[in-house]
mmCIF file of C-alpha atoms in Angstrom:
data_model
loop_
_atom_site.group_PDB
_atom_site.id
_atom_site.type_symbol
_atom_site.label_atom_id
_atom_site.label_comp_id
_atom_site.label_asym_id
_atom_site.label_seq_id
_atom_site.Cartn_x
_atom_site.Cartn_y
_atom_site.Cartn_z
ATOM 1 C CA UNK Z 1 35.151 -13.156 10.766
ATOM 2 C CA UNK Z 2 32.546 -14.003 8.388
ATOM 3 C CA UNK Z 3 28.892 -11.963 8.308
ATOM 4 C CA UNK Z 4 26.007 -13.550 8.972
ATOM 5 C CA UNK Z 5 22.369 -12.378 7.592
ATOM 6 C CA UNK Z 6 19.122 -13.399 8.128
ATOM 7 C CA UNK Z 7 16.764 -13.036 5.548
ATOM 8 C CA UNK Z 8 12.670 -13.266 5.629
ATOM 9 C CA UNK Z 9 9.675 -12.547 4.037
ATOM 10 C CA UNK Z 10 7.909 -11.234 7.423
ATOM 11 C CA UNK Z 11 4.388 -9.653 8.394
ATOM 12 C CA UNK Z 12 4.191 -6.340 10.443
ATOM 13 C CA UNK Z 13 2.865 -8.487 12.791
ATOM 14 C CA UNK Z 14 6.392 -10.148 12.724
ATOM 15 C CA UNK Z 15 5.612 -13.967 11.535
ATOM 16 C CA UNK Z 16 7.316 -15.505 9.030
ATOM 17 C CA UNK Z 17 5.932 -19.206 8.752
ATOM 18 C CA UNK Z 18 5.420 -20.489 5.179
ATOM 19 C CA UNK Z 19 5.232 -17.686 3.235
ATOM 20 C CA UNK Z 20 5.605 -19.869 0.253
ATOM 21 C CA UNK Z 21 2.640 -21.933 0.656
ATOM 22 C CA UNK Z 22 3.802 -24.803 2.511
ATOM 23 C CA UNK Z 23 1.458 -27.317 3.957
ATOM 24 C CA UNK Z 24 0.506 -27.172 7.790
ATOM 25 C CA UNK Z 25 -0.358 -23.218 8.521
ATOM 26 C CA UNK Z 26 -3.528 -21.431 7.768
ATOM 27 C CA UNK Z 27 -2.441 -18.544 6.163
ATOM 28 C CA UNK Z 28 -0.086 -20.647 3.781
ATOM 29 C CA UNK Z 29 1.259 -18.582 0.836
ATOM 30 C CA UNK Z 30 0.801 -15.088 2.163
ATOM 31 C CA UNK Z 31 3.612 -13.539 0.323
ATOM 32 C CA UNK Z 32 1.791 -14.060 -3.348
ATOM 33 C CA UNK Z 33 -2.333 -13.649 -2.370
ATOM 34 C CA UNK Z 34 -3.770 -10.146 -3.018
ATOM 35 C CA UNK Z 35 -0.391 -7.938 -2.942
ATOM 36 C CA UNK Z 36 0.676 -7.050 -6.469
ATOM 37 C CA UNK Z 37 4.357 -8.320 -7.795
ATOM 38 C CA UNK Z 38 6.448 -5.535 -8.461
ATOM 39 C CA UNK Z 39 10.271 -7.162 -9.409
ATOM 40 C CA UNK Z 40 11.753 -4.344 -7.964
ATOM 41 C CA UNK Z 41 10.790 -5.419 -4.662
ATOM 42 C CA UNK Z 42 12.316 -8.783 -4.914
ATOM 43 C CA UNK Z 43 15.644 -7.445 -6.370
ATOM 44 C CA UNK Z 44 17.464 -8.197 -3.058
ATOM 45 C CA UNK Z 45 17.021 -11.961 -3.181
ATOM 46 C CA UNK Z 46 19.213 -11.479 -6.694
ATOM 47 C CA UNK Z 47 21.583 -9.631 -4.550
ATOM 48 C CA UNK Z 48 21.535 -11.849 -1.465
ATOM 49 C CA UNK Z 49 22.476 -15.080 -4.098
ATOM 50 C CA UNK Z 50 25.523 -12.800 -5.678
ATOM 51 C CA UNK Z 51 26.485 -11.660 -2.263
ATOM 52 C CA UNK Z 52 26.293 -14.819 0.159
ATOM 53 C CA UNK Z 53 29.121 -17.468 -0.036
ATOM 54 C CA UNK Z 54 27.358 -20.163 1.852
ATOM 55 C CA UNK Z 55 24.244 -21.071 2.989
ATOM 56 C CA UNK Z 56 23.101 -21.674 6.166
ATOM 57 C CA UNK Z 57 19.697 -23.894 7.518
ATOM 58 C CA UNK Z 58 18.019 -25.623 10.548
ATOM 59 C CA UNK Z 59 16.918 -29.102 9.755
ATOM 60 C CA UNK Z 60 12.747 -27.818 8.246
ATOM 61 C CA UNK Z 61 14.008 -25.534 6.384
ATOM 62 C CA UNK Z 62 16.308 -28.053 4.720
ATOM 63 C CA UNK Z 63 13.934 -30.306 4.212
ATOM 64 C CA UNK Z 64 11.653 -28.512 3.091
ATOM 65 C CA UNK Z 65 13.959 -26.492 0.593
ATOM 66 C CA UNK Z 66 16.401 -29.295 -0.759
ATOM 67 C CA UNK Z 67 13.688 -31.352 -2.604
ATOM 68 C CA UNK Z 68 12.999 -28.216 -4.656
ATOM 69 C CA UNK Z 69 15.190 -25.270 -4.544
ATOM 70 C CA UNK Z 70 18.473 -27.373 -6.394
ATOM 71 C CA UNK Z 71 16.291 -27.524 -9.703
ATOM 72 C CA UNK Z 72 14.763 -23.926 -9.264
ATOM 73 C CA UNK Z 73 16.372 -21.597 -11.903
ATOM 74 C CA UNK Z 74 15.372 -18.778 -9.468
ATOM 75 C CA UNK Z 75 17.891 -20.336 -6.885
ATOM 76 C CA UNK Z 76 20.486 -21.115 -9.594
ATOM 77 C CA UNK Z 77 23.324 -19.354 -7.867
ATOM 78 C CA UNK Z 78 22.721 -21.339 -4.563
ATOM 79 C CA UNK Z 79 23.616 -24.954 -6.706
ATOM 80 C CA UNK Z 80 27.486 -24.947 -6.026
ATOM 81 C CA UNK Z 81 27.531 -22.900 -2.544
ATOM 82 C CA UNK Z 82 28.292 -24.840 0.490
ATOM 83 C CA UNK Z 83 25.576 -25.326 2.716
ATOM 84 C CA UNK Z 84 25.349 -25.945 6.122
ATOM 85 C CA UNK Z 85 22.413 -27.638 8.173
ATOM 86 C CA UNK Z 86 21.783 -26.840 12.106
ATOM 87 C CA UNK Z 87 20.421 -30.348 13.527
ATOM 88 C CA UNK Z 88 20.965 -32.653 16.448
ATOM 89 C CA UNK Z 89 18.969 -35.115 14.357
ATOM 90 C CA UNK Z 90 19.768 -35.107 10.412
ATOM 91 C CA UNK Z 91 22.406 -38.254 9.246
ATOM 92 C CA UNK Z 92 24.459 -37.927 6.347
ATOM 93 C CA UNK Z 93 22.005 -39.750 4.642
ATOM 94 C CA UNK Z 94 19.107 -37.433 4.956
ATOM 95 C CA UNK Z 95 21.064 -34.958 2.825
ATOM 96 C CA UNK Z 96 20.053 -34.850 -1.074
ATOM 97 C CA UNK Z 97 23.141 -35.130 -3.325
ATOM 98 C CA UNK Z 98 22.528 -32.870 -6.053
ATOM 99 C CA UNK Z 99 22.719 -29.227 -4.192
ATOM 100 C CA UNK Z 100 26.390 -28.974 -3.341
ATOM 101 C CA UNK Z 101 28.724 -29.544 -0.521
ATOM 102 C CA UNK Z 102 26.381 -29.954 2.372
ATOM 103 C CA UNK Z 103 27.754 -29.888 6.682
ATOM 104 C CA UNK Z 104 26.041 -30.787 9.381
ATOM 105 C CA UNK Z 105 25.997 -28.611 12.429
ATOM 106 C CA UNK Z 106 25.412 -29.949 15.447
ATOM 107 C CA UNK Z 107 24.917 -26.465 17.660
ATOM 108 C CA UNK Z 108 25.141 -22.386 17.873
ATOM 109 C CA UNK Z 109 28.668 -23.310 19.153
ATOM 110 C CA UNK Z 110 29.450 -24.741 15.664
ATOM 111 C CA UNK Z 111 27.825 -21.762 13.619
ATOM 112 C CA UNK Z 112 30.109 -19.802 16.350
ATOM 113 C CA UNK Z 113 33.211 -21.397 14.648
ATOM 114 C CA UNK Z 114 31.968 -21.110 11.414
ATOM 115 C CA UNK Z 115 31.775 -17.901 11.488
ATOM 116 C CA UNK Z 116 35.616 -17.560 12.148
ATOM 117 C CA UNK Z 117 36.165 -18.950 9.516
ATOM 118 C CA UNK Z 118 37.773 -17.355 6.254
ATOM 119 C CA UNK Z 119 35.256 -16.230 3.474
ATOM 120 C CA UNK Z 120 32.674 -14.234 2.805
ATOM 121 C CA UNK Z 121 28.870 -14.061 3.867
ATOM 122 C CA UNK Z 122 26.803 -16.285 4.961
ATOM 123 C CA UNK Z 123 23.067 -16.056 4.758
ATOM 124 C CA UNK Z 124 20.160 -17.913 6.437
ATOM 125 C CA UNK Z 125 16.688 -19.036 4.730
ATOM 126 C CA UNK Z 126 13.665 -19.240 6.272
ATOM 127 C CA UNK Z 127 14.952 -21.350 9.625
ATOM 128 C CA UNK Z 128 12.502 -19.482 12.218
ATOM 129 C CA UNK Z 129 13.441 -21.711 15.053
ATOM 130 C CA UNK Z 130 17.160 -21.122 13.920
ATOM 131 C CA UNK Z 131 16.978 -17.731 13.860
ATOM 132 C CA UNK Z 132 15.650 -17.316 17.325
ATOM 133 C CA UNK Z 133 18.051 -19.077 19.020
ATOM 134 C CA UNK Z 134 21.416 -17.645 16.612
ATOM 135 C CA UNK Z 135 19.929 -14.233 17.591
ATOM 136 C CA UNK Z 136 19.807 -15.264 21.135
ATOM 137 C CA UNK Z 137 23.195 -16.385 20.866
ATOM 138 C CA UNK Z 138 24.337 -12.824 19.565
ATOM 139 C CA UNK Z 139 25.379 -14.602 16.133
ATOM 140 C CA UNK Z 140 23.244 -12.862 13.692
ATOM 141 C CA UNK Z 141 24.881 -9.644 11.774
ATOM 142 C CA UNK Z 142 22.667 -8.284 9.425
ATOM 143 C CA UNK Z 143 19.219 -8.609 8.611
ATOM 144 C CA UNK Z 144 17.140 -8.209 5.058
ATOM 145 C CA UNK Z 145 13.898 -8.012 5.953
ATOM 146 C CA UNK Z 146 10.751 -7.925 3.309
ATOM 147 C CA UNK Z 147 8.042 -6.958 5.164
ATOM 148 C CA UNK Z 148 4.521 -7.714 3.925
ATOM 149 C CA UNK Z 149 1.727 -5.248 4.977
ATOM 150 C CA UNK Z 150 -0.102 -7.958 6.135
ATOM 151 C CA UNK Z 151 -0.857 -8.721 10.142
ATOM 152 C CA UNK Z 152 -0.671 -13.061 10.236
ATOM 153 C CA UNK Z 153 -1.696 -12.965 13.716
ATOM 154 C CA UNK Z 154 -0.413 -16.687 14.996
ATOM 155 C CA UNK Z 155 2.585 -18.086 13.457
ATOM 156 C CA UNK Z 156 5.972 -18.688 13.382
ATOM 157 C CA UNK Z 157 7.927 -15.197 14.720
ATOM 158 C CA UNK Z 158 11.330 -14.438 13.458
ATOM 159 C CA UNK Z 159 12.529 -12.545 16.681
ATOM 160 C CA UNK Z 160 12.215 -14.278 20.173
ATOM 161 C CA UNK Z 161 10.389 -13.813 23.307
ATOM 162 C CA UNK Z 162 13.538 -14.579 25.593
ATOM 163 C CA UNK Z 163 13.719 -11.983 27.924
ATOM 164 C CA UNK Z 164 17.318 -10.298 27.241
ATOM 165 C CA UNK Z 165 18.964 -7.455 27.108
ATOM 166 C CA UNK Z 166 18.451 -4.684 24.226
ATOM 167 C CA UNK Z 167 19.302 -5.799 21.035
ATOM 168 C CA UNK Z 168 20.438 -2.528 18.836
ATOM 169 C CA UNK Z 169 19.922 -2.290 15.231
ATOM 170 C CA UNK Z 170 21.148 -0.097 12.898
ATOM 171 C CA UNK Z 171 18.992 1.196 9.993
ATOM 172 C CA UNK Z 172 21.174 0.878 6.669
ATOM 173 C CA UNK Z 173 18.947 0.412 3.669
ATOM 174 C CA UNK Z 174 14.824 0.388 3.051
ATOM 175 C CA UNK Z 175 13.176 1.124 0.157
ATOM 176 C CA UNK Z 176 8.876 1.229 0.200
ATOM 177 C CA UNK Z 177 7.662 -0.169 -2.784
ATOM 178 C CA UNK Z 178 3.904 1.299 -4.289
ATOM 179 C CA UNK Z 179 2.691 -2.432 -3.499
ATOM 180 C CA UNK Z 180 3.001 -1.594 0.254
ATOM 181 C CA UNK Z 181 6.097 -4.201 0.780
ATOM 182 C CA UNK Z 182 9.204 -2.331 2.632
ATOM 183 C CA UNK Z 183 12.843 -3.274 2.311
ATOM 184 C CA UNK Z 184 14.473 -2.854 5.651
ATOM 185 C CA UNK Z 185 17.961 -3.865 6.089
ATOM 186 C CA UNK Z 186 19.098 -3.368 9.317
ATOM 187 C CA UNK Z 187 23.107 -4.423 10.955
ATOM 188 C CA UNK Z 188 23.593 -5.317 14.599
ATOM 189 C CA UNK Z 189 24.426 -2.890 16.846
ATOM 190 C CA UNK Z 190 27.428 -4.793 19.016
#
């Protein structure tokens, strides 16, 4: 069975919508304004790209990322891996042709079978909406969390509101770094 791990840039406050600056959300961009880059802190999104074997997105985050991330040298070592796309809308068409072998999912049941798959990791970007309902499902493994000492308020939340039963995580690896970011990396508890 393959493992598969969430990753965010997140506030305490636990929101995660456009960190990088994307249009639409008031606080747009929150991960670079006023909080001092330290590479050390970022080291894990090396890792992640070393580590993962395929890629998995809902439908914003793909659209949003596939215009840019395929020409990003930062993102280099997600070019070749396979990606796959959570939407009930997305064609074949909609899919840009010069970031890999891209698949279409149509449900949780199909990230469910993909994750009996053979291979190795698998590791989600951004995807809020995604995230909710894969940890909902009980699909989610691992998570690398970056958490920004900042409070967002409203936003887009990482972790749902469904009311369900206790959720156990397991502390693994964190790191504080002197710019007040935290690494937490935490495995499900099944």
């Amino acid at each position: 069975m393959r493992t598969l791990i969430s990753t965010a840039f997140i506030s305490l406050d636990g929101v995660v919508e456009a960190p990088g600056g994307e249009p639409g959300y008031r606080n747009a961009g929150w991960t670079f304004e006023d909080i001092e880059f330290l590479p050390e802190a970022f080291d894990i999104k090396g890792q992640e790209q070393k580590e993962a074997t395929a890629m998995l997105l809902g439908r914003a985050s793909y659209q949003a990322f596939s215009p840019v991330w395929p020409d990003m040298e930062d993102f280099a070592d997600y070019r070749a891996m396979p990606k796959y796309v959570v939407s009930t809308t997305l064609t074949e068409d909609d899919l840009v042709s010069n970031w890999g072998e891209t698949t279409i999912l149509r449900s949780t049941d199909d990230v469910a079978a993909l994750k009996e798959t053979e291979g190795g990791p698998i590791i989600i970007h951004g995807s809020a909406s995604l995230n909710r309902s894969l940890s909902d499902a009980g699909l989610i493994d691992r998570y690398h969390l970056l958490v920004f000492p900042l409070l967002l308020g409203a936003g887009k939340r990482l972790f749902s509101t469904t009311d369900k039963d206790t959720q156990k995580l397991k502390l693994v690896a964190h790191e504080a770094y002197a710019n007040g970011l935290q690494k937490n990396i935490f495995d499900v508890v099944r």
